mmCIF file of C-alpha atoms in Angstrom:
data_model
loop_
_atom_site.group_PDB
_atom_site.id
_atom_site.type_symbol
_atom_site.label_atom_id
_atom_site.label_comp_id
_atom_site.label_asym_id
_atom_site.label_seq_id
_atom_site.Cartn_x
_atom_site.Cartn_y
_atom_site.Cartn_z
ATOM 1 C CA MET A 1 14.863 -36.252 8.306
ATOM 2 C CA THR A 2 11.448 -34.596 8.294
ATOM 3 C CA ILE A 3 8.746 -35.357 10.861
ATOM 4 C CA SER A 4 5.398 -33.954 11.956
ATOM 5 C CA ALA A 5 5.629 -31.370 14.725
ATOM 6 C CA ASP A 6 3.542 -33.547 17.030
ATOM 7 C CA ALA A 7 6.130 -36.341 16.658
ATOM 8 C CA LEU A 8 8.875 -34.270 18.295
ATOM 9 C CA THR A 9 10.278 -35.977 21.366
ATOM 10 C CA THR A 10 10.862 -34.213 24.660
ATOM 11 C CA GLY A 11 14.586 -34.432 23.979
ATOM 12 C CA GLN A 12 14.263 -32.870 20.528
ATOM 13 C CA ILE A 13 12.177 -30.009 21.897
ATOM 14 C CA ALA A 14 14.763 -29.358 24.606
ATOM 15 C CA ARG A 15 17.596 -29.531 22.068
ATOM 16 C CA TRP A 16 15.844 -27.076 19.736
ATOM 17 C CA ALA A 17 15.261 -24.647 22.600
ATOM 18 C CA ALA A 18 18.890 -25.022 23.693
ATOM 19 C CA LEU A 19 20.103 -24.132 20.192
ATOM 20 C CA GLN A 20 17.915 -21.027 20.346
ATOM 21 C CA ALA A 21 19.565 -20.009 23.597
ATOM 22 C CA GLU A 22 23.070 -20.483 22.144
ATOM 23 C CA THR A 23 22.623 -17.794 19.479
ATOM 24 C CA LYS A 24 20.903 -14.562 20.514
ATOM 25 C CA GLU A 25 19.512 -13.935 17.007
ATOM 26 C CA PHE A 26 17.380 -17.071 17.428
ATOM 27 C CA GLY A 27 15.646 -15.730 20.537
ATOM 28 C CA SER A 28 12.374 -14.971 18.752
ATOM 29 C CA PRO A 29 9.527 -17.288 19.807
ATOM 30 C CA LEU A 30 8.553 -17.561 16.136
ATOM 31 C CA VAL A 31 11.499 -19.812 15.267
ATOM 32 C CA GLY A 32 11.319 -22.144 18.249
ATOM 33 C CA PRO A 33 9.724 -25.519 19.027
ATOM 34 C CA TYR A 34 6.889 -24.210 21.194
ATOM 35 C CA PHE A 35 5.527 -22.032 18.404
ATOM 36 C CA ALA A 36 5.694 -24.949 15.960
ATOM 37 C CA GLN A 37 3.740 -27.118 18.397
ATOM 38 C CA LEU A 38 1.186 -24.359 18.948
ATOM 39 C CA ILE A 39 0.485 -24.104 15.231
ATOM 40 C CA GLN A 40 0.385 -27.900 14.939
ATOM 41 C CA ARG A 41 -2.358 -28.086 17.574
ATOM 42 C CA HIS A 42 -4.587 -25.737 15.622
ATOM 43 C CA ARG A 43 -3.687 -26.369 11.976
ATOM 44 C CA GLY A 44 -2.225 -29.856 12.043
ATOM 45 C CA ASP A 45 0.044 -29.442 8.999
ATOM 46 C CA VAL A 46 3.390 -28.478 10.500
ATOM 47 C CA HIS A 47 6.512 -30.341 9.365
ATOM 48 C CA VAL A 48 9.917 -30.106 11.011
ATOM 49 C CA ALA A 49 13.155 -30.695 9.092
ATOM 50 C CA ILE A 50 15.983 -31.894 11.333
ATOM 51 C CA ALA A 51 19.682 -32.208 10.494
ATOM 52 C CA GLU A 52 21.788 -34.738 12.377
ATOM 53 C CA GLN A 53 25.554 -34.928 12.831
ATOM 54 C CA ASP A 54 27.582 -37.411 14.877
ATOM 55 C CA GLY A 55 24.428 -38.773 16.484
ATOM 56 C CA ARG A 56 23.012 -35.434 17.626
ATOM 57 C CA ASP A 57 20.432 -33.011 16.212
ATOM 58 C CA VAL A 58 22.183 -29.886 14.946
ATOM 59 C CA ALA A 59 19.485 -27.926 13.075
ATOM 60 C CA PHE A 60 15.695 -27.500 13.121
ATOM 61 C CA PHE A 61 13.281 -25.801 10.748
ATOM 62 C CA ALA A 62 9.461 -25.816 10.849
ATOM 63 C CA PHE A 63 7.301 -25.213 7.777
ATOM 64 C CA HIS A 64 3.998 -25.833 5.986
ATOM 65 C CA ARG A 65 4.192 -27.927 2.854
ATOM 66 C CA ALA A 66 2.171 -26.492 -0.039
ATOM 67 C CA SER A 67 2.445 -28.033 -3.529
ATOM 68 C CA HIS A 68 4.988 -28.564 -6.317
ATOM 69 C CA GLY A 69 7.905 -28.213 -3.909
ATOM 70 C CA TYR A 70 6.638 -24.921 -2.500
ATOM 71 C CA ALA A 71 6.467 -24.336 1.261
ATOM 72 C CA ARG A 72 5.518 -21.576 3.674
ATOM 73 C CA PRO A 73 7.037 -20.608 7.023
ATOM 74 C CA VAL A 74 5.319 -22.113 10.032
ATOM 75 C CA GLY A 75 2.377 -20.049 11.236
ATOM 76 C CA ALA A 76 2.254 -17.833 8.140
ATOM 77 C CA PRO A 77 1.161 -15.055 7.975
ATOM 78 C CA PHE A 78 2.038 -14.622 11.664
ATOM 79 C CA SER A 79 5.638 -15.724 11.066
ATOM 80 C CA ASP A 80 7.445 -12.401 10.747
ATOM 81 C CA TYR A 81 10.776 -14.181 11.154
ATOM 82 C CA GLN A 82 12.211 -17.391 9.734
ATOM 83 C CA ALA A 83 15.407 -19.264 10.595
ATOM 84 C CA ILE A 84 17.072 -22.637 10.467
ATOM 85 C CA VAL A 85 17.955 -22.838 14.154
ATOM 86 C CA SER A 86 21.375 -24.471 14.138
ATOM 87 C CA GLU A 87 24.605 -25.012 16.009
ATOM 88 C CA PRO A 88 27.201 -22.241 15.781
ATOM 89 C CA GLY A 89 29.929 -23.146 13.334
ATOM 90 C CA LEU A 90 27.840 -25.798 11.598
ATOM 91 C CA GLU A 91 28.798 -26.303 7.951
ATOM 92 C CA LEU A 92 25.365 -26.743 6.405
ATOM 93 C CA ASP A 93 24.092 -25.596 3.024
ATOM 94 C CA GLY A 94 20.665 -24.155 3.721
ATOM 95 C CA THR A 95 19.393 -24.718 0.188
ATOM 96 C CA ALA A 96 20.430 -28.384 0.207
ATOM 97 C CA PHE A 97 18.909 -28.832 3.672
ATOM 98 C CA LEU A 98 15.583 -27.494 2.422
ATOM 99 C CA ALA A 99 15.765 -29.716 -0.662
ATOM 100 C CA GLU A 100 16.179 -32.815 1.521
ATOM 101 C CA ALA A 101 12.936 -31.789 3.243
ATOM 102 C CA GLY A 102 11.204 -31.503 -0.137
ATOM 103 C CA ILE A 103 11.324 -27.702 -0.242
ATOM 104 C CA GLU A 104 12.355 -26.299 -3.618
ATOM 105 C CA ARG A 105 11.075 -22.769 -3.077
ATOM 106 C CA MET A 106 9.867 -20.709 -0.153
ATOM 107 C CA ALA A 107 9.247 -17.009 0.350
ATOM 108 C CA VAL A 108 10.865 -15.425 3.402
ATOM 109 C CA SER A 109 10.011 -12.026 4.850
ATOM 110 C CA GLY A 110 12.504 -11.847 7.709
ATOM 111 C CA LEU A 111 15.148 -14.554 7.402
ATOM 112 C CA MET A 112 17.628 -14.581 10.273
ATOM 113 C CA ASP A 113 20.820 -16.293 9.117
ATOM 114 C CA PRO A 114 23.614 -15.544 11.614
ATOM 115 C CA HIS A 115 25.537 -18.683 10.620
ATOM 116 C CA GLY A 116 25.483 -17.961 6.888
ATOM 117 C CA LEU A 117 23.570 -21.045 5.766
ATOM 118 C CA PHE A 118 22.097 -19.029 2.877
ATOM 119 C CA ALA A 119 25.187 -16.978 2.077
ATOM 120 C CA THR A 120 24.849 -17.623 -1.657
ATOM 121 C CA ALA A 121 21.091 -17.024 -1.894
ATOM 122 C CA ALA A 122 19.850 -13.999 -3.867
ATOM 123 C CA LEU A 123 18.123 -12.180 -1.030
ATOM 124 C CA GLU A 124 17.584 -8.539 -0.160
ATOM 125 C CA PRO A 125 18.272 -6.965 3.248
ATOM 126 C CA THR A 126 15.501 -5.322 5.238
ATOM 127 C CA LEU A 127 15.383 -3.881 8.740
ATOM 128 C CA GLY A 128 13.785 -5.504 11.755
ATOM 129 C CA TYR A 129 13.036 -3.199 14.674
ATOM 130 C CA ARG A 130 13.679 -4.401 18.204
ATOM 131 C CA ILE A 131 13.699 -2.522 21.475
ATOM 132 C CA SER A 132 16.045 -3.758 24.178
ATOM 133 C CA VAL A 133 15.025 -2.939 27.735
ATOM 134 C CA LYS A 134 17.455 -5.281 29.470
ATOM 135 C CA ASP A 135 18.809 -2.485 31.638
ATOM 136 C CA GLY A 136 15.377 -1.111 32.501
ATOM 137 C CA GLY A 137 12.719 0.988 30.812
ATOM 138 C CA ALA A 138 13.706 4.245 32.473
ATOM 139 C CA ALA A 139 17.286 3.937 31.204
ATOM 140 C CA LYS A 140 16.066 3.139 27.691
ATOM 141 C CA LEU A 141 13.738 6.141 27.623
ATOM 142 C CA GLU A 142 16.538 8.374 28.831
ATOM 143 C CA ARG A 143 18.779 7.222 25.974
ATOM 144 C CA LEU A 144 15.975 7.914 23.516
ATOM 145 C CA ARG A 145 15.489 11.369 25.028
ATOM 146 C CA GLN A 146 19.162 12.176 24.657
ATOM 147 C CA ALA A 147 19.119 11.015 21.033
ATOM 148 C CA ASN A 148 16.066 13.102 20.133
ATOM 149 C CA PRO A 149 14.937 15.584 22.819
ATOM 150 C CA LYS A 150 12.239 17.104 20.612
ATOM 151 C CA TRP A 151 10.657 13.733 19.916
ATOM 152 C CA ALA A 152 10.777 12.751 23.597
ATOM 153 C CA LYS A 153 9.136 16.027 24.594
ATOM 154 C CA ASN A 154 6.340 15.430 22.106
ATOM 155 C CA LEU A 155 5.843 11.897 23.456
ATOM 156 C CA ARG A 156 5.345 13.302 26.953
ATOM 157 C CA ARG A 157 2.998 15.962 25.593
ATOM 158 C CA LEU A 158 0.774 13.394 23.933
ATOM 159 C CA ALA A 159 0.653 11.219 27.060
ATOM 160 C CA ASN A 160 -0.246 14.235 29.180
ATOM 161 C CA LYS A 161 -2.942 15.201 26.695
ATOM 162 C CA ILE A 162 -4.561 11.767 26.924
ATOM 163 C CA ASP A 163 -4.367 11.908 30.708
ATOM 164 C CA ARG A 164 -5.912 15.367 30.778
ATOM 165 C CA GLU A 165 -8.629 15.036 28.115
ATOM 166 C CA LEU A 166 -9.603 11.345 28.140
ATOM 167 C CA GLY A 167 -8.827 10.239 31.667
ATOM 168 C CA PRO A 168 -5.948 9.166 33.921
ATOM 169 C CA ILE A 169 -3.526 6.909 32.068
ATOM 170 C CA ARG A 170 -3.444 3.335 33.335
ATOM 171 C CA PHE A 171 -1.049 0.867 31.730
ATOM 172 C CA VAL A 172 -1.660 -2.852 32.283
ATOM 173 C CA THR A 173 1.210 -5.244 31.632
ATOM 174 C CA GLY A 174 0.036 -8.814 31.337
ATOM 175 C CA ASP A 175 -3.679 -7.958 31.105
ATOM 176 C CA THR A 176 -5.691 -11.109 31.895
ATOM 177 C CA SER A 177 -9.136 -9.726 31.035
ATOM 178 C CA PRO A 178 -10.899 -11.757 28.290
ATOM 179 C CA ALA A 179 -12.984 -8.647 27.547
ATOM 180 C CA ALA A 180 -9.806 -6.649 26.915
ATOM 181 C CA LEU A 181 -8.511 -9.271 24.484
ATOM 182 C CA GLU A 182 -11.844 -9.311 22.655
ATOM 183 C CA ALA A 183 -11.783 -5.521 22.407
ATOM 184 C CA VAL A 184 -8.253 -5.477 20.950
ATOM 185 C CA LEU A 185 -9.087 -8.180 18.398
ATOM 186 C CA ASN A 186 -12.393 -6.572 17.404
ATOM 187 C CA LEU A 187 -10.725 -3.215 16.855
ATOM 188 C CA LYS A 188 -8.241 -4.916 14.558
ATOM 189 C CA ILE A 189 -11.020 -6.686 12.640
ATOM 190 C CA GLU A 190 -12.766 -3.335 12.155
ATOM 191 C CA GLN A 191 -9.502 -1.899 10.863
ATOM 192 C CA TYR A 192 -9.163 -4.748 8.347
ATOM 193 C CA HIS A 193 -12.717 -4.110 7.167
ATOM 194 C CA GLU A 194 -12.354 -0.352 6.826
ATOM 195 C CA SER A 195 -9.049 -0.621 4.956
ATOM 196 C CA GLY A 196 -10.140 -3.511 2.747
ATOM 197 C CA LEU A 197 -7.323 -5.751 3.960
ATOM 198 C CA THR A 198 -7.657 -9.497 4.373
ATOM 199 C CA ASP A 199 -9.008 -10.381 7.812
ATOM 200 C CA VAL A 200 -6.318 -12.793 8.998
ATOM 201 C CA LEU A 201 -8.169 -13.212 12.310
ATOM 202 C CA ARG A 202 -11.207 -14.797 10.653
ATOM 203 C CA PRO A 203 -10.085 -18.461 10.212
ATOM 204 C CA ASN A 204 -11.089 -20.839 12.999
ATOM 205 C CA TRP A 205 -7.516 -22.029 13.528
ATOM 206 C CA VAL A 206 -6.374 -18.449 14.134
ATOM 207 C CA LYS A 207 -9.167 -17.796 16.644
ATOM 208 C CA ALA A 208 -8.316 -21.017 18.489
ATOM 209 C CA MET A 209 -4.609 -20.203 18.466
ATOM 210 C CA MET A 210 -5.178 -16.736 19.909
ATOM 211 C CA GLN A 211 -7.389 -18.089 22.700
ATOM 212 C CA ASP A 212 -4.922 -20.894 23.423
ATOM 213 C CA LEU A 213 -2.077 -18.407 23.745
ATOM 214 C CA PHE A 214 -4.123 -16.092 25.929
ATOM 215 C CA THR A 215 -4.738 -18.866 28.461
ATOM 216 C CA ARG A 216 -1.039 -19.760 28.611
ATOM 217 C CA THR A 217 0.410 -17.537 31.308
ATOM 218 C CA ASP A 218 3.777 -19.325 31.557
ATOM 219 C CA PRO A 219 6.411 -16.657 30.760
ATOM 220 C CA ASN A 220 8.618 -19.343 29.203
ATOM 221 C CA PHE A 221 6.123 -19.466 26.335
ATOM 222 C CA GLY A 222 2.632 -18.071 26.004
ATOM 223 C CA GLY A 223 0.485 -15.144 25.035
ATOM 224 C CA CYS A 224 0.890 -11.626 26.346
ATOM 225 C CA LEU A 225 -1.727 -8.877 26.313
ATOM 226 C CA ILE A 226 -0.724 -5.327 27.205
ATOM 227 C CA THR A 227 -3.247 -2.504 27.327
ATOM 228 C CA LEU A 228 -3.392 1.254 27.783
ATOM 229 C CA TYR A 229 -6.413 2.843 29.432
ATOM 230 C CA ALA A 230 -7.529 6.399 29.986
ATOM 231 C CA GLY A 231 -9.582 5.924 33.112
ATOM 232 C CA ASP A 232 -11.853 2.968 32.270
ATOM 233 C CA TYR A 233 -11.594 3.657 28.550
ATOM 234 C CA MET A 234 -9.238 1.373 26.589
ATOM 235 C CA VAL A 235 -7.124 3.551 24.326
ATOM 236 C CA SER A 236 -4.833 0.959 22.801
ATOM 237 C CA GLY A 237 -3.629 -2.616 23.183
ATOM 238 C CA GLN A 238 -1.214 -5.158 21.809
ATOM 239 C CA PHE A 239 -1.413 -8.936 21.880
ATOM 240 C CA GLY A 240 1.267 -11.361 20.829
ATOM 241 C CA VAL A 241 3.513 -14.223 21.802
ATOM 242 C CA ARG A 242 6.425 -14.280 24.226
ATOM 243 C CA GLN A 243 9.190 -16.736 24.976
ATOM 244 C CA GLY A 244 11.106 -15.872 28.091
ATOM 245 C CA GLY A 245 12.099 -12.224 27.899
ATOM 246 C CA TRP A 246 11.305 -11.872 24.167
ATOM 247 C CA PHE A 247 7.897 -10.387 23.311
ATOM 248 C CA HIS A 248 6.649 -10.330 19.730
ATOM 249 C CA PRO A 249 3.388 -8.326 19.414
ATOM 250 C CA TRP A 250 1.096 -9.412 16.559
ATOM 251 C CA ILE A 251 -2.119 -7.476 17.014
ATOM 252 C CA ALA A 252 -1.795 -3.756 17.699
ATOM 253 C CA SER A 253 -4.983 -1.724 17.713
ATOM 254 C CA SER A 254 -6.330 1.562 19.024
ATOM 255 C CA CYS A 255 -9.787 2.997 19.486
ATOM 256 C CA PRO A 256 -10.645 5.461 16.679
ATOM 257 C CA LYS A 257 -11.723 8.010 19.278
ATOM 258 C CA ALA A 258 -8.110 8.210 20.460
ATOM 259 C CA HIS A 259 -6.467 8.586 17.026
ATOM 260 C CA PRO A 260 -5.928 12.365 17.381
ATOM 261 C CA TYR A 261 -3.684 11.574 20.354
ATOM 262 C CA SER A 262 -1.325 9.228 18.440
ATOM 263 C CA PRO A 263 -2.099 6.365 20.838
ATOM 264 C CA GLY A 264 0.296 3.954 19.116
ATOM 265 C CA ILE A 265 3.450 5.865 19.989
ATOM 266 C CA VAL A 266 2.154 6.736 23.469
ATOM 267 C CA PHE A 267 1.535 3.023 23.993
ATOM 268 C CA LEU A 268 5.091 2.119 22.961
ATOM 269 C CA GLY A 269 6.520 4.713 25.301
ATOM 270 C CA GLN A 270 4.543 3.247 28.190
ATOM 271 C CA MET A 271 5.465 -0.324 27.194
ATOM 272 C CA ILE A 272 9.163 0.510 27.296
ATOM 273 C CA ARG A 273 8.720 2.012 30.750
ATOM 274 C CA TYR A 274 6.847 -0.953 32.257
ATOM 275 C CA ALA A 275 7.902 -4.046 30.260
ATOM 276 C CA GLU A 276 10.404 -5.050 32.908
ATOM 277 C CA ASP A 277 7.512 -5.502 35.368
ATOM 278 C CA ILE A 278 6.723 -8.830 33.675
ATOM 279 C CA GLY A 279 10.262 -9.775 32.727
ATOM 280 C CA ILE A 280 10.269 -8.596 29.115
ATOM 281 C CA GLU A 281 13.750 -7.683 27.873
ATOM 282 C CA THR A 282 13.185 -7.478 24.102
ATOM 283 C CA ILE A 283 10.173 -5.930 22.357
ATOM 284 C CA ASP A 284 10.236 -7.106 18.758
ATOM 285 C CA LEU A 285 8.361 -4.801 16.373
ATOM 286 C CA ALA A 286 9.389 -6.781 13.260
ATOM 287 C CA GLN A 287 9.714 -5.105 9.856
ATOM 288 C CA GLY A 288 7.849 -2.267 8.156
ATOM 289 C CA HIS A 289 6.391 1.093 9.289
ATOM 290 C CA SER A 290 9.876 2.449 9.908
ATOM 291 C CA HIS A 291 8.581 6.023 10.209
ATOM 292 C CA TYR A 292 7.639 5.441 13.842
ATOM 293 C CA LYS A 293 9.476 2.240 14.820
ATOM 294 C CA SER A 294 12.865 3.805 14.132
ATOM 295 C CA GLN A 295 12.232 6.398 16.838
ATOM 296 C CA PHE A 296 12.013 3.632 19.456
ATOM 297 C CA SER A 297 14.538 1.209 17.959
ATOM 298 C CA ARG A 298 17.697 3.184 17.275
ATOM 299 C CA ASN A 299 19.758 0.132 16.218
ATOM 300 C CA PRO A 300 17.599 -2.084 13.981
ATOM 301 C CA VAL A 301 18.776 -5.533 12.928
ATOM 302 C CA THR A 302 19.202 -6.626 9.332
ATOM 303 C CA VAL A 303 17.217 -9.632 8.112
ATOM 304 C CA GLN A 304 16.687 -10.997 4.605
ATOM 305 C CA THR A 305 13.662 -11.060 2.340
ATOM 306 C CA GLY A 306 12.972 -12.851 -0.934
ATOM 307 C CA GLN A 307 12.906 -16.538 -1.826
ATOM 308 C CA VAL A 308 15.124 -19.457 -0.857
ATOM 309 C CA GLY A 309 15.467 -22.905 -2.400
ATOM 310 C CA ARG A 310 16.774 -24.448 -5.599
ATOM 311 C CA ARG A 311 13.916 -22.962 -7.618
ATOM 312 C CA ALA A 312 13.895 -19.606 -5.843
ATOM 313 C CA ILE A 313 12.937 -16.639 -7.999
ATOM 314 C CA PRO A 314 15.356 -13.715 -7.539
ATOM 315 C CA ALA A 315 13.913 -10.360 -6.498
ATOM 316 C CA SER A 316 14.406 -9.011 -10.027
ATOM 317 C CA GLY A 317 12.063 -11.683 -11.374
ATOM 318 C CA VAL A 318 9.224 -11.091 -8.916
ATOM 319 C CA LYS A 319 6.238 -9.295 -10.420
ATOM 320 C CA SER A 320 5.692 -5.714 -9.270
ATOM 321 C CA GLY A 321 2.860 -3.237 -9.734
ATOM 322 C CA PRO A 322 -0.808 -4.357 -9.764
ATOM 323 C CA ILE A 323 0.053 -7.927 -10.803
ATOM 324 C CA GLY A 324 2.526 -8.263 -7.942
ATOM 325 C CA MET A 325 -0.005 -6.882 -5.473
ATOM 326 C CA VAL A 326 -2.608 -9.409 -6.595
ATOM 327 C CA GLN A 327 -0.106 -12.252 -6.274
ATOM 328 C CA LYS A 328 0.805 -11.149 -2.749
ATOM 329 C CA ARG A 329 -2.848 -10.985 -1.783
ATOM 330 C CA LEU A 330 -3.530 -14.463 -3.169
ATOM 331 C CA ASP A 331 -0.506 -15.881 -1.359
ATOM 332 C CA LEU A 332 -1.625 -14.263 1.901
ATOM 333 C CA ILE A 333 -5.082 -15.794 1.504
ATOM 334 C CA ALA A 334 -3.596 -19.220 0.732
ATOM 335 C CA SER A 335 -1.332 -19.046 3.782
ATOM 336 C CA VAL A 336 -4.034 -18.151 6.288
ATOM 337 C CA GLU A 337 -6.916 -20.180 4.803
ATOM 338 C CA PRO A 338 -5.949 -23.877 4.687
ATOM 339 C CA ASP A 339 -9.166 -25.084 2.985
ATOM 340 C CA LEU A 340 -10.840 -24.220 -0.313
ATOM 341 C CA ALA A 341 -14.036 -22.801 1.226
ATOM 342 C CA GLY A 342 -12.029 -20.325 3.277
ATOM 343 C CA ARG A 343 -9.961 -19.273 0.277
ATOM 344 C CA LEU A 344 -13.048 -18.662 -1.832
ATOM 345 C CA HIS A 345 -14.606 -16.573 0.938
ATOM 346 C CA ALA A 346 -11.443 -14.505 1.394
ATOM 347 C CA GLY A 347 -11.001 -14.128 -2.370
ATOM 348 C CA TRP A 348 -14.523 -12.772 -2.808
ATOM 349 C CA ALA A 349 -13.985 -10.425 0.145
ATOM 350 C CA ALA A 350 -10.812 -9.143 -1.536
ATOM 351 C CA VAL A 351 -12.753 -8.357 -4.728
ATOM 352 C CA THR A 352 -15.612 -6.549 -2.987
ATOM 353 C CA SER A 353 -13.273 -4.567 -0.712
ATOM 354 C CA ALA A 354 -11.125 -3.164 -3.534
ATOM 355 C CA PRO A 355 -12.685 0.348 -3.371
ATOM 356 C CA ARG A 356 -11.973 0.552 0.364
ATOM 357 C CA ARG A 357 -8.363 -0.492 -0.215
ATOM 358 C CA LEU A 358 -7.874 2.245 -2.789
ATOM 359 C CA MET A 359 -9.288 4.851 -0.415
ATOM 360 C CA ALA A 360 -7.119 3.611 2.456
ATOM 361 C CA ARG A 361 -4.031 3.660 0.249
ATOM 362 C CA GLY A 362 -4.719 7.263 -0.692
ATOM 363 C CA LYS A 363 -5.009 8.283 2.945
ATOM 364 C CA ALA A 364 -1.783 6.464 3.819
ATOM 365 C CA GLN A 365 0.103 8.526 1.255
ATOM 366 C CA GLN A 366 -0.872 11.721 3.050
ATOM 367 C CA THR A 367 1.266 13.085 5.868
ATOM 368 C CA ASP A 368 0.079 11.237 8.955
ATOM 369 C CA ARG A 369 -0.126 12.328 12.570
ATOM 370 C CA VAL A 370 2.864 10.280 13.692
ATOM 371 C CA SER A 371 5.173 11.859 11.134
ATOM 372 C CA THR A 372 4.186 15.401 11.972
ATOM 373 C CA ASP A 373 4.539 14.753 15.693
ATOM 374 C CA ASP A 374 8.119 13.576 15.325
#
């Protein structure tokens, strides 16, 4: 059956969360019931497909219905991971399950499928980077040092340089300052503008969702803001969603003044050291940007990317080059802007920002600071 996310009963929510806990790969907050309900509160178009067996619910999957049998993962484009959260050992054909929910095709960017529900789907593997600090940040940093002493020495050098030239380093886990959140978000918006990328923080539902998360301080599910200061000067910050000990940062931004100090990797080093102070055991960096994530996550996980469903287009049939880039941009806009007015605004912004995108792409192809510091 398929129901609206706001029709979930207390028992169904508990069952969904229990299935997450049964399989460690499902620990991400992005594939659980609380995230689906969060998006429902602020977008109102979340559907949940539920499979039943012998009188009990055995699988859950949240999504946005688009048109012509097409669907998007719940919370897109903030849904870095997707999964049908199901019982271990369940014999369920993922494609048929989606079809029963009216989904004929859906793009996935980080499908977690530990139970093999999409074993026959034509998907491509990609790496997801996670940092485990279950045995403490100090122990994790020591393992990283042993694996790459030169890199670890450079990380300390950069932190010392910030401390010496910008001000004493102060790391705040669980920052509750509204001004700090606003600063992190504004820095990200400026980055979108300068690079010509779509501002995914612009829509009203996204703004409301971020504020809602920020006010939820329950570690079982809520927002989490972590910041790095040099004296009273905010160098870098990350904001995202956490469920229990699993933290998934969404917004990572740094002040341009601090860019010569590689604040992003200094921030991650500090986060590993102090995450345990607020009960974080897994820092999920998702996919992409492997040139720096791989230094912190030495054992990345494999997830799947592509399309699922009866009318899924295999990777070989997906457009590449300029046409593919335009299609990806249009799909991003459609996912984050639910109404026509918002899509027209974002589409026009994409056209006028094309020169900035080209310039940013050229800079990205140059050897960056992070690579040379490794």
